[in-house]
Amino acid sequence: MPVRIDHAVTSGTFSLDGETFDVDNNVWVVGDDTECIVIDAPHDPLAIVKLIDGRRVKAVVCTHAHDDHVRWAPALGRVTQAPVLLHPDDAVLWQLTHDTPPDGPLSDGQTITIGGESARVLHTPGHAPGAVCLYLPSLATVFTGDTLFQGGPGATGRSYSDRDTLVASIRAKLFALPDETVVKTGHGDDTTIGAEQANLS
């Protein structure tokens, strides 16, 4: 059973630093016909459950802890009996939305196996201190959350973000991947590593 990527777009809000914005978020579910992982759990848990389609969820992987990416993560973890995983450096942001901690940590270089394929965690701080990307070599795909978009790096104008750190993360961790690697983002359209190298240079 080959590993596939299922996708939905959900709509809601993002709040930080006393401001709230309307946003559309990508939700990614990666797995085979039996098991999967969910990457981020933003606004519409029913849409995510539909993507899961009865499969066993091995983990809810949070690319970072801004509320538009983790608002439904604990509830989704309870419904699917799956652990919610977050890099510990994002605890300060998680606590703005949730009173209880996530179920487990993510760390740079950690490997999560889905359907016999390996997904590698890349810690890419900058947009948020504990931001991570998830790289699946077998699919030639990296899920970047809000670290890298079509057109360039993620936003760094809010609390706990830093542009120099973000650019350094992208250059060290993401631009080390093959140029043809597909970039699936937290918001908006896909791009490739090669295209974004040109945009950042």
PDB file of C-alpha atoms in Angstrom:
ATOM      1  CA  MET A   1       0.000   0.000   0.000  1.00  0.00           C
ATOM      2  CA  PRO A   2       1.758   3.194  -1.121  1.00  0.00           C
ATOM      3  CA  VAL A   3       1.976   6.199   1.154  1.00  0.00           C
ATOM      4  CA  ARG A   4      -0.114   9.110  -0.090  1.00  0.00           C
ATOM      5  CA  ILE A   5      -0.805  12.701   0.878  1.00  0.00           C
ATOM      6  CA  ASP A   6      -4.364  13.834   1.567  1.00  0.00           C
ATOM      7  CA  HIS A   7      -5.127  17.536   1.791  1.00  0.00           C
ATOM      8  CA  ALA A   8      -7.825  19.939   2.928  1.00  0.00           C
ATOM      9  CA  VAL A   9      -8.043  23.696   3.400  1.00  0.00           C
ATOM     10  CA  THR A  10      -9.769  24.953   6.539  1.00  0.00           C
ATOM     11  CA  SER A  11     -10.765  28.508   7.406  1.00  0.00           C
ATOM     12  CA  GLY A  12     -10.692  30.326  10.738  1.00  0.00           C
ATOM     13  CA  THR A  13      -8.641  32.867  12.645  1.00  0.00           C
ATOM     14  CA  PHE A  14      -5.099  33.453  13.877  1.00  0.00           C
ATOM     15  CA  SER A  15      -4.574  35.519  17.041  1.00  0.00           C
ATOM     16  CA  LEU A  16      -1.323  36.812  18.551  1.00  0.00           C
ATOM     17  CA  ASP A  17      -0.109  40.045  20.135  1.00  0.00           C
ATOM     18  CA  GLY A  18      -3.671  41.282  20.638  1.00  0.00           C
ATOM     19  CA  GLU A  19      -4.671  41.058  16.975  1.00  0.00           C
ATOM     20  CA  THR A  20      -6.847  38.541  15.127  1.00  0.00           C
ATOM     21  CA  PHE A  21      -6.818  37.752  11.411  1.00  0.00           C
ATOM     22  CA  ASP A  22      -8.875  35.535   9.117  1.00  0.00           C
ATOM     23  CA  VAL A  23      -6.733  32.747   7.648  1.00  0.00           C
ATOM     24  CA  ASP A  24      -6.990  29.659   5.468  1.00  0.00           C
ATOM     25  CA  ASN A  25      -4.788  26.758   6.586  1.00  0.00           C
ATOM     26  CA  ASN A  26      -3.585  23.666   4.774  1.00  0.00           C
ATOM     27  CA  VAL A  27      -4.101  20.372   6.584  1.00  0.00           C
ATOM     28  CA  TRP A  28      -1.969  17.433   5.496  1.00  0.00           C
ATOM     29  CA  VAL A  29      -2.581  13.772   6.283  1.00  0.00           C
ATOM     30  CA  VAL A  30       0.212  11.405   5.244  1.00  0.00           C
ATOM     31  CA  GLY A  31      -0.117   7.631   5.278  1.00  0.00           C
ATOM     32  CA  ASP A  32      -1.249   4.456   3.575  1.00  0.00           C
ATOM     33  CA  ASP A  33      -4.649   2.753   3.745  1.00  0.00           C
ATOM     34  CA  THR A  34      -4.039   1.595   7.324  1.00  0.00           C
ATOM     35  CA  GLU A  35      -2.202   4.306   9.255  1.00  0.00           C
ATOM     36  CA  CYS A  36      -1.349   7.965   8.955  1.00  0.00           C
ATOM     37  CA  ILE A  37      -0.091  11.089  10.666  1.00  0.00           C
ATOM     38  CA  VAL A  38      -1.853  14.452  10.758  1.00  0.00           C
ATOM     39  CA  ILE A  39       0.283  17.551  10.210  1.00  0.00           C
ATOM     40  CA  ASP A  40      -1.322  20.448  12.125  1.00  0.00           C
ATOM     41  CA  ALA A  41      -4.893  20.678  13.424  1.00  0.00           C
ATOM     42  CA  PRO A  42      -6.292  24.158  12.777  1.00  0.00           C
ATOM     43  CA  HIS A  43      -9.942  25.151  12.429  1.00  0.00           C
ATOM     44  CA  ASP A  44     -12.206  22.284  11.381  1.00  0.00           C
ATOM     45  CA  PRO A  45     -11.764  18.935  13.155  1.00  0.00           C
ATOM     46  CA  LEU A  46     -14.524  17.295  11.101  1.00  0.00           C
ATOM     47  CA  ALA A  47     -12.638  18.038   7.889  1.00  0.00           C
ATOM     48  CA  ILE A  48      -9.538  16.435   9.380  1.00  0.00           C
ATOM     49  CA  VAL A  49     -11.432  13.336  10.550  1.00  0.00           C
ATOM     50  CA  LYS A  50     -12.815  13.017   7.017  1.00  0.00           C
ATOM     51  CA  LEU A  51      -9.261  13.004   5.633  1.00  0.00           C
ATOM     52  CA  ILE A  52      -8.205  10.371   8.174  1.00  0.00           C
ATOM     53  CA  ASP A  53     -11.040   8.173   6.908  1.00  0.00           C
ATOM     54  CA  GLY A  54     -10.948   5.586   9.674  1.00  0.00           C
ATOM     55  CA  ARG A  55      -7.191   4.983   9.612  1.00  0.00           C
ATOM     56  CA  ARG A  56      -5.080   4.615  12.743  1.00  0.00           C
ATOM     57  CA  VAL A  57      -3.433   7.949  13.521  1.00  0.00           C
ATOM     58  CA  LYS A  58       0.124   7.470  14.761  1.00  0.00           C
ATOM     59  CA  ALA A  59       0.589  11.116  15.736  1.00  0.00           C
ATOM     60  CA  VAL A  60      -0.710  14.640  15.389  1.00  0.00           C
ATOM     61  CA  VAL A  61       2.453  16.503  14.414  1.00  0.00           C
ATOM     62  CA  CYS A  62       2.442  20.249  15.115  1.00  0.00           C
ATOM     63  CA  THR A  63       4.750  22.298  12.881  1.00  0.00           C
ATOM     64  CA  HIS A  64       4.575  25.076  15.488  1.00  0.00           C
ATOM     65  CA  ALA A  65       2.200  26.292  18.180  1.00  0.00           C
ATOM     66  CA  HIS A  66       0.466  29.325  16.718  1.00  0.00           C
ATOM     67  CA  ASP A  67      -3.209  28.925  17.488  1.00  0.00           C
ATOM     68  CA  ASP A  68      -4.248  28.512  13.851  1.00  0.00           C
ATOM     69  CA  HIS A  69      -2.123  25.350  13.686  1.00  0.00           C
ATOM     70  CA  VAL A  70      -2.852  23.735  17.077  1.00  0.00           C
ATOM     71  CA  ARG A  71      -6.311  24.905  18.145  1.00  0.00           C
ATOM     72  CA  TRP A  72      -7.881  21.461  17.677  1.00  0.00           C
ATOM     73  CA  ALA A  73      -4.789  19.335  18.262  1.00  0.00           C
ATOM     74  CA  PRO A  74      -5.667  18.085  21.784  1.00  0.00           C
ATOM     75  CA  ALA A  75      -9.265  17.293  20.813  1.00  0.00           C
ATOM     76  CA  LEU A  76      -8.114  15.525  17.656  1.00  0.00           C
ATOM     77  CA  GLY A  77      -5.588  13.557  19.688  1.00  0.00           C
ATOM     78  CA  ARG A  78      -8.314  12.424  22.069  1.00  0.00           C
ATOM     79  CA  VAL A  79     -10.721  11.442  19.278  1.00  0.00           C
ATOM     80  CA  THR A  80      -8.068   9.478  17.382  1.00  0.00           C
ATOM     81  CA  GLN A  81      -6.201   8.207  20.475  1.00  0.00           C
ATOM     82  CA  ALA A  82      -2.998   9.630  18.994  1.00  0.00           C
ATOM     83  CA  PRO A  83      -0.236  11.585  20.727  1.00  0.00           C
ATOM     84  CA  VAL A  84       0.094  15.284  19.964  1.00  0.00           C
ATOM     85  CA  LEU A  85       3.760  16.102  19.305  1.00  0.00           C
ATOM     86  CA  LEU A  86       5.397  19.547  19.495  1.00  0.00           C
ATOM     87  CA  HIS A  87       8.952  20.818  19.746  1.00  0.00           C
ATOM     88  CA  PRO A  88       9.533  21.908  23.387  1.00  0.00           C
ATOM     89  CA  ASP A  89      10.820  25.339  22.338  1.00  0.00           C
ATOM     90  CA  ASP A  90       7.265  26.245  21.348  1.00  0.00           C
ATOM     91  CA  ALA A  91       5.810  25.589  24.800  1.00  0.00           C
ATOM     92  CA  VAL A  92       5.462  29.329  25.427  1.00  0.00           C
ATOM     93  CA  LEU A  93       3.188  29.670  22.381  1.00  0.00           C
ATOM     94  CA  TRP A  94       1.257  26.461  23.100  1.00  0.00           C
ATOM     95  CA  GLN A  95       0.386  27.821  26.549  1.00  0.00           C
ATOM     96  CA  LEU A  96      -1.352  30.813  24.957  1.00  0.00           C
ATOM     97  CA  THR A  97      -3.992  28.403  23.583  1.00  0.00           C
ATOM     98  CA  HIS A  98      -3.969  25.309  25.807  1.00  0.00           C
ATOM     99  CA  ASP A  99      -3.797  24.721  29.572  1.00  0.00           C
ATOM    100  CA  THR A 100      -2.368  21.214  29.356  1.00  0.00           C
ATOM    101  CA  PRO A 101       0.895  20.299  27.599  1.00  0.00           C
ATOM    102  CA  PRO A 102       1.174  18.292  24.391  1.00  0.00           C
ATOM    103  CA  ASP A 103       1.697  14.540  24.726  1.00  0.00           C
ATOM    104  CA  GLY A 104       5.280  14.354  23.542  1.00  0.00           C
ATOM    105  CA  PRO A 105       8.245  16.225  22.059  1.00  0.00           C
ATOM    106  CA  LEU A 106       9.619  16.603  18.583  1.00  0.00           C
ATOM    107  CA  SER A 107      13.376  16.908  18.134  1.00  0.00           C
ATOM    108  CA  ASP A 108      15.713  17.655  15.254  1.00  0.00           C
ATOM    109  CA  GLY A 109      16.553  14.461  13.388  1.00  0.00           C
ATOM    110  CA  GLN A 110      13.735  12.456  14.955  1.00  0.00           C
ATOM    111  CA  THR A 111      12.154   9.916  12.597  1.00  0.00           C
ATOM    112  CA  ILE A 112       8.468   9.039  12.406  1.00  0.00           C
ATOM    113  CA  THR A 113       7.564   5.941  10.389  1.00  0.00           C
ATOM    114  CA  ILE A 114       4.292   5.846   8.442  1.00  0.00           C
ATOM    115  CA  GLY A 115       3.348   2.964   6.200  1.00  0.00           C
ATOM    116  CA  GLY A 116       6.930   1.797   6.062  1.00  0.00           C
ATOM    117  CA  GLU A 117       8.226   5.229   5.000  1.00  0.00           C
ATOM    118  CA  SER A 118      10.292   7.546   7.189  1.00  0.00           C
ATOM    119  CA  ALA A 119       9.527  11.184   7.911  1.00  0.00           C
ATOM    120  CA  ARG A 120      12.413  13.175   9.382  1.00  0.00           C
ATOM    121  CA  VAL A 121      11.868  16.114  11.716  1.00  0.00           C
ATOM    122  CA  LEU A 122      13.882  19.239  10.892  1.00  0.00           C
ATOM    123  CA  HIS A 123      13.972  21.898  13.616  1.00  0.00           C
ATOM    124  CA  THR A 124      13.716  25.232  11.778  1.00  0.00           C
ATOM    125  CA  PRO A 125      13.331  28.040  14.328  1.00  0.00           C
ATOM    126  CA  GLY A 126      12.595  31.597  13.251  1.00  0.00           C
ATOM    127  CA  HIS A 127       8.882  31.902  12.538  1.00  0.00           C
ATOM    128  CA  ALA A 128       8.471  30.352  15.985  1.00  0.00           C
ATOM    129  CA  PRO A 129      11.152  29.028  18.358  1.00  0.00           C
ATOM    130  CA  GLY A 130      10.022  25.420  18.067  1.00  0.00           C
ATOM    131  CA  ALA A 131       9.012  25.416  14.403  1.00  0.00           C
ATOM    132  CA  VAL A 132       9.712  22.166  12.583  1.00  0.00           C
ATOM    133  CA  CYS A 133       9.447  20.814   9.057  1.00  0.00           C
ATOM    134  CA  LEU A 134       8.778  17.185   8.146  1.00  0.00           C
ATOM    135  CA  TYR A 135      10.769  15.652   5.271  1.00  0.00           C
ATOM    136  CA  LEU A 136       9.763  12.448   3.489  1.00  0.00           C
ATOM    137  CA  PRO A 137      12.568  11.463   1.100  1.00  0.00           C
ATOM    138  CA  SER A 138      10.502   8.684  -0.479  1.00  0.00           C
ATOM    139  CA  LEU A 139       7.879  11.224  -1.560  1.00  0.00           C
ATOM    140  CA  ALA A 140      10.448  13.938  -2.369  1.00  0.00           C
ATOM    141  CA  THR A 141       8.319  16.220  -0.204  1.00  0.00           C
ATOM    142  CA  VAL A 142       8.849  18.497   2.781  1.00  0.00           C
ATOM    143  CA  PHE A 143       6.022  19.916   4.889  1.00  0.00           C
ATOM    144  CA  THR A 144       7.182  23.343   6.033  1.00  0.00           C
ATOM    145  CA  GLY A 145       4.350  24.750   8.128  1.00  0.00           C
ATOM    146  CA  ASP A 146       4.967  28.511   8.178  1.00  0.00           C
ATOM    147  CA  THR A 147       8.763  28.283   7.797  1.00  0.00           C
ATOM    148  CA  LEU A 148       8.833  28.517   3.994  1.00  0.00           C
ATOM    149  CA  PHE A 149       6.148  29.509   1.503  1.00  0.00           C
ATOM    150  CA  GLN A 150       5.829  29.947  -2.219  1.00  0.00           C
ATOM    151  CA  GLY A 151       7.671  33.237  -2.588  1.00  0.00           C
ATOM    152  CA  GLY A 152       9.905  33.137   0.464  1.00  0.00           C
ATOM    153  CA  PRO A 153      10.239  32.760   4.231  1.00  0.00           C
ATOM    154  CA  GLY A 154       7.381  32.880   6.700  1.00  0.00           C
ATOM    155  CA  ALA A 155       6.427  35.967   8.670  1.00  0.00           C
ATOM    156  CA  THR A 156       8.624  37.210  11.505  1.00  0.00           C
ATOM    157  CA  GLY A 157       6.882  40.387  12.637  1.00  0.00           C
ATOM    158  CA  ARG A 158       5.348  39.000  15.829  1.00  0.00           C
ATOM    159  CA  SER A 159       6.392  37.805  19.280  1.00  0.00           C
ATOM    160  CA  TYR A 160       8.879  34.941  19.512  1.00  0.00           C
ATOM    161  CA  SER A 161       9.929  35.282  15.849  1.00  0.00           C
ATOM    162  CA  ASP A 162      13.212  36.382  14.274  1.00  0.00           C
ATOM    163  CA  ARG A 163      13.946  36.793  10.561  1.00  0.00           C
ATOM    164  CA  ASP A 164      17.715  36.206  10.743  1.00  0.00           C
ATOM    165  CA  THR A 165      17.114  32.951  12.619  1.00  0.00           C
ATOM    166  CA  LEU A 166      14.462  31.915  10.100  1.00  0.00           C
ATOM    167  CA  VAL A 167      16.659  32.583   7.057  1.00  0.00           C
ATOM    168  CA  ALA A 168      19.528  30.698   8.694  1.00  0.00           C
ATOM    169  CA  SER A 169      17.211  27.729   9.354  1.00  0.00           C
ATOM    170  CA  ILE A 170      15.995  27.686   5.763  1.00  0.00           C
ATOM    171  CA  ARG A 171      19.510  27.844   4.359  1.00  0.00           C
ATOM    172  CA  ALA A 172      20.910  25.170   6.690  1.00  0.00           C
ATOM    173  CA  LYS A 173      18.036  22.683   6.819  1.00  0.00           C
ATOM    174  CA  LEU A 174      15.761  23.172   3.807  1.00  0.00           C
ATOM    175  CA  PHE A 175      18.199  24.258   1.127  1.00  0.00           C
ATOM    176  CA  ALA A 176      20.226  21.145   1.935  1.00  0.00           C
ATOM    177  CA  LEU A 177      17.376  19.112   0.405  1.00  0.00           C
ATOM    178  CA  PRO A 178      17.297  18.281  -3.329  1.00  0.00           C
ATOM    179  CA  ASP A 179      16.099  21.135  -5.553  1.00  0.00           C
ATOM    180  CA  GLU A 180      13.177  19.073  -6.856  1.00  0.00           C
ATOM    181  CA  THR A 181      11.771  18.519  -3.352  1.00  0.00           C
ATOM    182  CA  VAL A 182       8.127  19.623  -3.265  1.00  0.00           C
ATOM    183  CA  VAL A 183       7.347  22.121  -0.499  1.00  0.00           C
ATOM    184  CA  LYS A 184       3.882  21.734   1.022  1.00  0.00           C
ATOM    185  CA  THR A 185       3.159  24.745   3.176  1.00  0.00           C
ATOM    186  CA  GLY A 186       0.921  25.746   6.047  1.00  0.00           C
ATOM    187  CA  HIS A 187      -0.899  28.294   3.888  1.00  0.00           C
ATOM    188  CA  GLY A 188      -1.174  28.670   0.128  1.00  0.00           C
ATOM    189  CA  ASP A 189       0.231  26.778  -2.822  1.00  0.00           C
ATOM    190  CA  ASP A 190       3.043  24.270  -3.185  1.00  0.00           C
ATOM    191  CA  THR A 191       6.489  25.253  -4.389  1.00  0.00           C
ATOM    192  CA  THR A 192       9.902  23.547  -4.650  1.00  0.00           C
ATOM    193  CA  ILE A 193      13.177  23.917  -2.832  1.00  0.00           C
ATOM    194  CA  GLY A 194      14.886  24.967  -6.075  1.00  0.00           C
ATOM    195  CA  ALA A 195      12.350  27.703  -6.770  1.00  0.00           C
ATOM    196  CA  GLU A 196      12.688  29.108  -3.259  1.00  0.00           C
ATOM    197  CA  GLN A 197      16.476  29.118  -3.394  1.00  0.00           C
ATOM    198  CA  ALA A 198      16.138  31.471  -6.323  1.00  0.00           C
ATOM    199  CA  ASN A 199      13.651  33.608  -4.381  1.00  0.00           C
ATOM    200  CA  LEU A 200      15.906  33.949  -1.351  1.00  0.00           C
ATOM    201  CA  SER A 201      19.229  34.506  -3.138  1.00  0.00           C
TER     202      SER A 201
END
